[in-house]
């Protein structure tokens, strides 16, 4: 029902506009059309008397770009990235535990010759 | 006589755009209908500037501005559609009661 009424209104509008266009006496200019020289004329218009709207159009395009990026940006971190962070923290903790046993981080009261002796034992085991 | 053909074609295109804008429920089809109406306006501007003002063709300059506005509108409209689809999981026009009070 609604679509039929809309279609009837639109076809009526087309008929009205067509009769108006066909009945109006247009004052068609006798000068030849610009043709391929139209590009130069458009460029001269852009940089002389339509310079301010040209610049405003560039600013409008920039604003639309920024606005589209802000509107379409994802505001939450996707679920795929969360297990990667867990893996990274796990490996970080594991590496710190290994580094705590290394001879640089040994306590002061730990005898120096004992650590060297342990390293000597480890070298014996490797051989 | 060719000017009337251009104007009738532009009028038909504009009315097809109005019909799609009123009757369609998908947001993408609404955006496409708006683009159709803007292109009908561009066709009108080109026809008038070519047949009534062939020396200083200002209608073509205005059609370039209309294309710029259409590009900005399409970008912002599609971004709004994307964010609405993420929030509501639909692009149906009947489901958008965000601005209703």
Short mmCIF file of C-alpha atoms in Angstrom, two decimals:
data_model
loop_
_atom_site.label_atom_id
_atom_site.label_comp_id
_atom_site.label_asym_id
_atom_site.label_seq_id
_atom_site.Cartn_x
_atom_site.Cartn_y
_atom_site.Cartn_z
CA UNK A 1 0.00 0.00 0.00
CA UNK A 2 2.66 2.47 1.03
CA UNK A 3 4.97 1.49 -1.79
CA UNK A 4 2.14 1.80 -4.33
CA UNK A 5 1.30 5.29 -3.07
CA UNK A 6 4.98 6.26 -3.17
CA UNK A 7 5.29 4.93 -6.72
CA UNK A 8 2.18 6.83 -7.80
CA UNK A 9 3.50 10.07 -6.28
CA UNK A 10 6.90 9.61 -7.91
CA UNK A 11 5.48 8.85 -11.36
CA UNK A 12 3.19 11.85 -11.02
CA UNK A 13 6.22 13.98 -10.15
CA UNK A 14 8.07 12.67 -13.20
CA UNK A 15 5.07 13.49 -15.42
CA UNK A 16 4.76 16.98 -13.92
CA UNK A 17 8.45 17.75 -14.36
CA UNK A 18 8.44 16.37 -17.92
CA UNK A 19 5.49 18.50 -19.00
CA UNK A 20 7.07 21.55 -17.40
CA UNK A 21 10.39 20.89 -19.13
CA UNK A 22 8.76 20.29 -22.52
CA UNK A 23 6.45 23.30 -22.35
CA UNK A 24 9.01 25.83 -21.17
CA UNK A 25 10.66 27.93 -23.89
CA UNK A 26 14.35 27.49 -23.13
CA UNK A 27 16.70 30.21 -24.30
CA UNK A 28 19.37 27.92 -25.68
CA UNK A 29 22.60 29.77 -26.38
CA UNK A 30 23.86 29.83 -29.94
CA UNK A 31 27.50 29.90 -28.88
CA UNK A 32 29.32 26.63 -29.45
CA UNK A 33 29.94 24.53 -26.37
CA UNK A 34 33.33 24.63 -24.67
CA UNK A 35 34.11 20.98 -25.38
CA UNK A 36 37.64 19.96 -24.45
CA UNK A 37 38.54 23.52 -23.42
CA UNK A 38 36.12 23.19 -20.52
CA UNK A 39 38.87 21.80 -18.27
CA UNK A 40 40.91 25.00 -18.54
CA UNK A 41 37.81 27.13 -17.90
CA UNK A 42 36.92 25.05 -14.84
CA UNK A 43 40.48 25.39 -13.52
CA UNK A 44 40.39 29.15 -13.99
CA UNK A 45 37.08 29.26 -12.13
CA UNK A 46 38.51 27.18 -9.30
CA UNK A 47 41.53 29.39 -8.77
CA UNK A 48 40.00 32.82 -9.35
CA UNK A 49 36.37 33.38 -8.37
CA UNK A 50 35.59 30.05 -6.68
CA UNK A 51 38.81 29.85 -4.65
CA UNK A 52 37.18 30.06 -1.21
CA UNK A 53 34.58 27.31 -1.87
CA UNK A 54 37.39 25.17 -3.31
CA UNK A 55 39.43 25.47 -0.12
CA UNK A 56 36.34 24.93 2.01
CA UNK A 57 35.63 21.73 0.06
CA UNK A 58 39.12 20.47 0.86
CA UNK A 59 38.61 21.24 4.55
CA UNK A 60 35.24 19.50 4.41
CA UNK A 61 36.82 16.40 2.89
CA UNK A 62 39.44 16.38 5.65
CA UNK A 63 36.74 16.70 8.32
CA UNK A 64 34.75 13.87 6.71
CA UNK A 65 37.88 11.69 6.66
CA UNK A 66 38.60 12.25 10.34
CA UNK A 67 34.96 11.81 11.28
CA UNK A 68 34.60 8.58 9.33
CA UNK A 69 37.72 7.15 10.96
CA UNK A 70 36.52 8.12 14.44
CA UNK A 71 33.04 6.69 13.85
CA UNK A 72 34.19 3.42 12.29
CA UNK A 73 37.07 2.73 14.68
CA UNK A 74 36.88 -0.29 16.97
CA UNK A 75 36.73 0.95 20.54
CA UNK A 76 37.44 -2.39 22.21
CA UNK A 77 40.46 -4.69 21.93
CA UNK A 78 39.39 -7.78 19.96
CA UNK A 79 39.32 -11.14 21.78
CA UNK A 80 42.10 -12.57 19.65
CA UNK A 81 44.73 -10.33 21.21
CA UNK A 82 44.09 -11.36 24.83
CA UNK A 83 45.72 -14.87 24.78
CA UNK A 84 48.76 -13.37 23.09
CA UNK A 85 49.20 -11.01 26.04
CA UNK A 86 48.91 -13.95 28.48
CA UNK A 87 51.57 -15.86 26.61
CA UNK A 88 53.84 -12.84 26.65
CA UNK A 89 53.49 -12.36 30.42
CA UNK A 90 54.07 -16.05 31.06
CA UNK A 91 57.29 -16.10 29.08
CA UNK A 92 58.40 -12.91 30.81
CA UNK A 93 57.89 -14.43 34.28
CA UNK A 94 59.63 -17.64 33.32
CA UNK A 95 62.64 -15.73 32.03
CA UNK A 96 62.88 -13.70 35.24
CA UNK A 97 62.88 -16.91 37.31
CA UNK A 98 65.75 -18.27 35.25
CA UNK A 99 67.69 -15.02 35.59
CA UNK A 100 67.38 -15.06 39.40
CA UNK A 101 69.55 -18.21 39.61
CA UNK A 102 72.22 -16.78 37.36
CA UNK A 103 75.58 -15.91 39.05
CA UNK A 104 75.09 -12.13 38.57
CA UNK A 105 72.02 -12.14 40.85
CA UNK A 106 73.39 -14.38 43.61
CA UNK A 107 73.15 -13.00 47.17
CA UNK A 108 76.13 -11.39 48.92
CA UNK A 109 76.48 -14.07 51.55
CA UNK A 110 76.67 -16.77 48.89
CA UNK A 111 80.34 -17.71 48.69
CA UNK A 112 82.02 -16.83 45.44
CA UNK A 113 84.10 -19.98 45.33
CA UNK A 114 80.97 -22.10 45.84
CA UNK A 115 79.29 -20.63 42.74
CA UNK A 116 82.47 -21.17 40.73
CA UNK A 117 82.59 -24.71 42.07
CA UNK A 118 78.97 -25.25 40.92
CA UNK A 119 79.86 -23.96 37.48
CA UNK A 120 82.83 -26.32 37.45
CA UNK A 121 80.48 -29.23 38.30
CA UNK A 122 78.12 -28.19 35.54
CA UNK A 123 80.99 -28.13 33.06
CA UNK A 124 82.00 -31.63 34.21
CA UNK A 125 78.47 -32.86 33.64
CA UNK A 126 78.39 -31.42 30.14
CA UNK A 127 81.61 -33.20 29.30
CA UNK B 1 15.85 20.06 -28.27
CA UNK B 2 18.49 17.93 -26.60
CA UNK B 3 18.30 19.91 -23.34
CA UNK B 4 14.81 18.55 -22.68
CA UNK B 5 16.08 14.98 -22.95
CA UNK B 6 18.74 15.65 -20.33
CA UNK B 7 16.25 17.30 -18.00
CA UNK B 8 13.66 14.52 -18.36
CA UNK B 9 16.33 11.89 -17.66
CA UNK B 10 17.48 13.83 -14.59
CA UNK B 11 13.88 14.17 -13.36
CA UNK B 12 13.30 10.42 -13.77
CA UNK B 13 16.53 9.63 -11.94
CA UNK B 14 15.62 12.01 -9.11
CA UNK B 15 12.18 10.46 -8.70
CA UNK B 16 13.65 6.95 -8.69
CA UNK B 17 15.94 8.17 -5.91
CA UNK B 18 12.98 9.57 -3.95
CA UNK B 19 11.09 6.29 -4.37
CA UNK B 20 14.06 4.25 -3.13
CA UNK B 21 14.63 6.65 -0.23
CA UNK B 22 11.03 6.40 0.95
CA UNK B 23 10.28 2.74 0.30
CA UNK B 24 13.49 0.87 1.16
CA UNK B 25 14.27 -0.40 4.64
CA UNK B 26 17.94 -1.21 4.18
CA UNK B 27 20.35 1.57 5.08
CA UNK B 28 22.69 0.80 2.20
CA UNK B 29 19.82 1.15 -0.25
CA UNK B 30 18.90 4.49 1.34
CA UNK B 31 22.47 5.73 0.88
CA UNK B 32 22.45 4.54 -2.73
CA UNK B 33 19.18 6.39 -3.33
CA UNK B 34 20.67 9.58 -1.95
CA UNK B 35 23.61 9.15 -4.32
CA UNK B 36 21.14 8.68 -7.18
CA UNK B 37 19.44 11.97 -6.34
CA UNK B 38 22.78 13.78 -6.15
CA UNK B 39 23.74 12.38 -9.54
CA UNK B 40 20.45 13.62 -10.99
CA UNK B 41 21.29 17.09 -9.69
CA UNK B 42 24.73 16.78 -11.30
CA UNK B 43 23.12 15.88 -14.62
CA UNK B 44 20.85 18.92 -14.36
CA UNK B 45 23.79 21.20 -13.62
CA UNK B 46 25.82 19.80 -16.52
CA UNK B 47 22.92 20.18 -18.97
CA UNK B 48 22.15 23.76 -17.96
CA UNK B 49 25.79 24.81 -18.06
CA UNK B 50 26.32 23.22 -21.46
CA UNK B 51 23.22 24.55 -23.21
CA UNK B 52 22.41 27.85 -21.48
CA UNK B 53 25.85 29.08 -20.36
CA UNK B 54 28.52 27.62 -22.66
CA UNK B 55 30.99 30.49 -22.19
CA UNK B 56 31.44 30.62 -18.44
CA UNK B 57 30.61 27.05 -17.48
CA UNK B 58 29.81 27.51 -13.81
CA UNK B 59 27.43 24.58 -13.60
CA UNK B 60 30.32 22.15 -14.03
CA UNK B 61 32.15 23.87 -11.16
CA UNK B 62 29.06 23.42 -9.00
CA UNK B 63 28.80 19.78 -10.06
CA UNK B 64 32.36 19.23 -8.81
CA UNK B 65 31.31 20.72 -5.47
CA UNK B 66 28.26 18.45 -5.40
CA UNK B 67 30.52 15.43 -6.03
CA UNK B 68 32.69 16.56 -3.09
CA UNK B 69 29.66 16.81 -0.80
CA UNK B 70 28.47 13.38 -2.00
CA UNK B 71 31.83 11.81 -1.19
CA UNK B 72 31.89 13.29 2.32
CA UNK B 73 28.28 12.24 2.93
CA UNK B 74 28.90 8.69 1.73
CA UNK B 75 31.98 8.33 3.94
CA UNK B 76 30.28 9.59 7.10
CA UNK B 77 27.07 7.68 6.31
CA UNK B 78 28.87 4.39 5.84
CA UNK B 79 30.85 4.93 9.04
CA UNK B 80 27.61 5.58 10.95
CA UNK B 81 26.06 2.45 9.41
CA UNK B 82 29.12 0.43 10.46
CA UNK B 83 29.00 1.62 14.07
CA UNK B 84 25.22 1.04 14.25
CA UNK B 85 25.68 -2.47 12.88
CA UNK B 86 28.29 -3.19 15.54
CA UNK B 87 25.98 -2.01 18.29
CA UNK B 88 22.64 -3.37 17.05
CA UNK B 89 23.58 -6.25 14.70
CA UNK B 90 21.15 -4.99 12.05
CA UNK B 91 20.94 -2.44 9.22
CA UNK B 92 17.15 -2.24 9.18
CA UNK B 93 15.76 1.30 9.22
CA UNK B 94 12.81 0.23 11.38
CA UNK B 95 15.13 -0.85 14.19
CA UNK B 96 16.88 2.50 14.52
CA UNK B 97 15.07 4.20 17.38
CA UNK B 98 18.24 5.75 18.83
CA UNK B 99 17.07 9.33 18.25
CA UNK B 100 13.46 8.72 19.31
CA UNK B 101 12.21 10.25 22.54
#
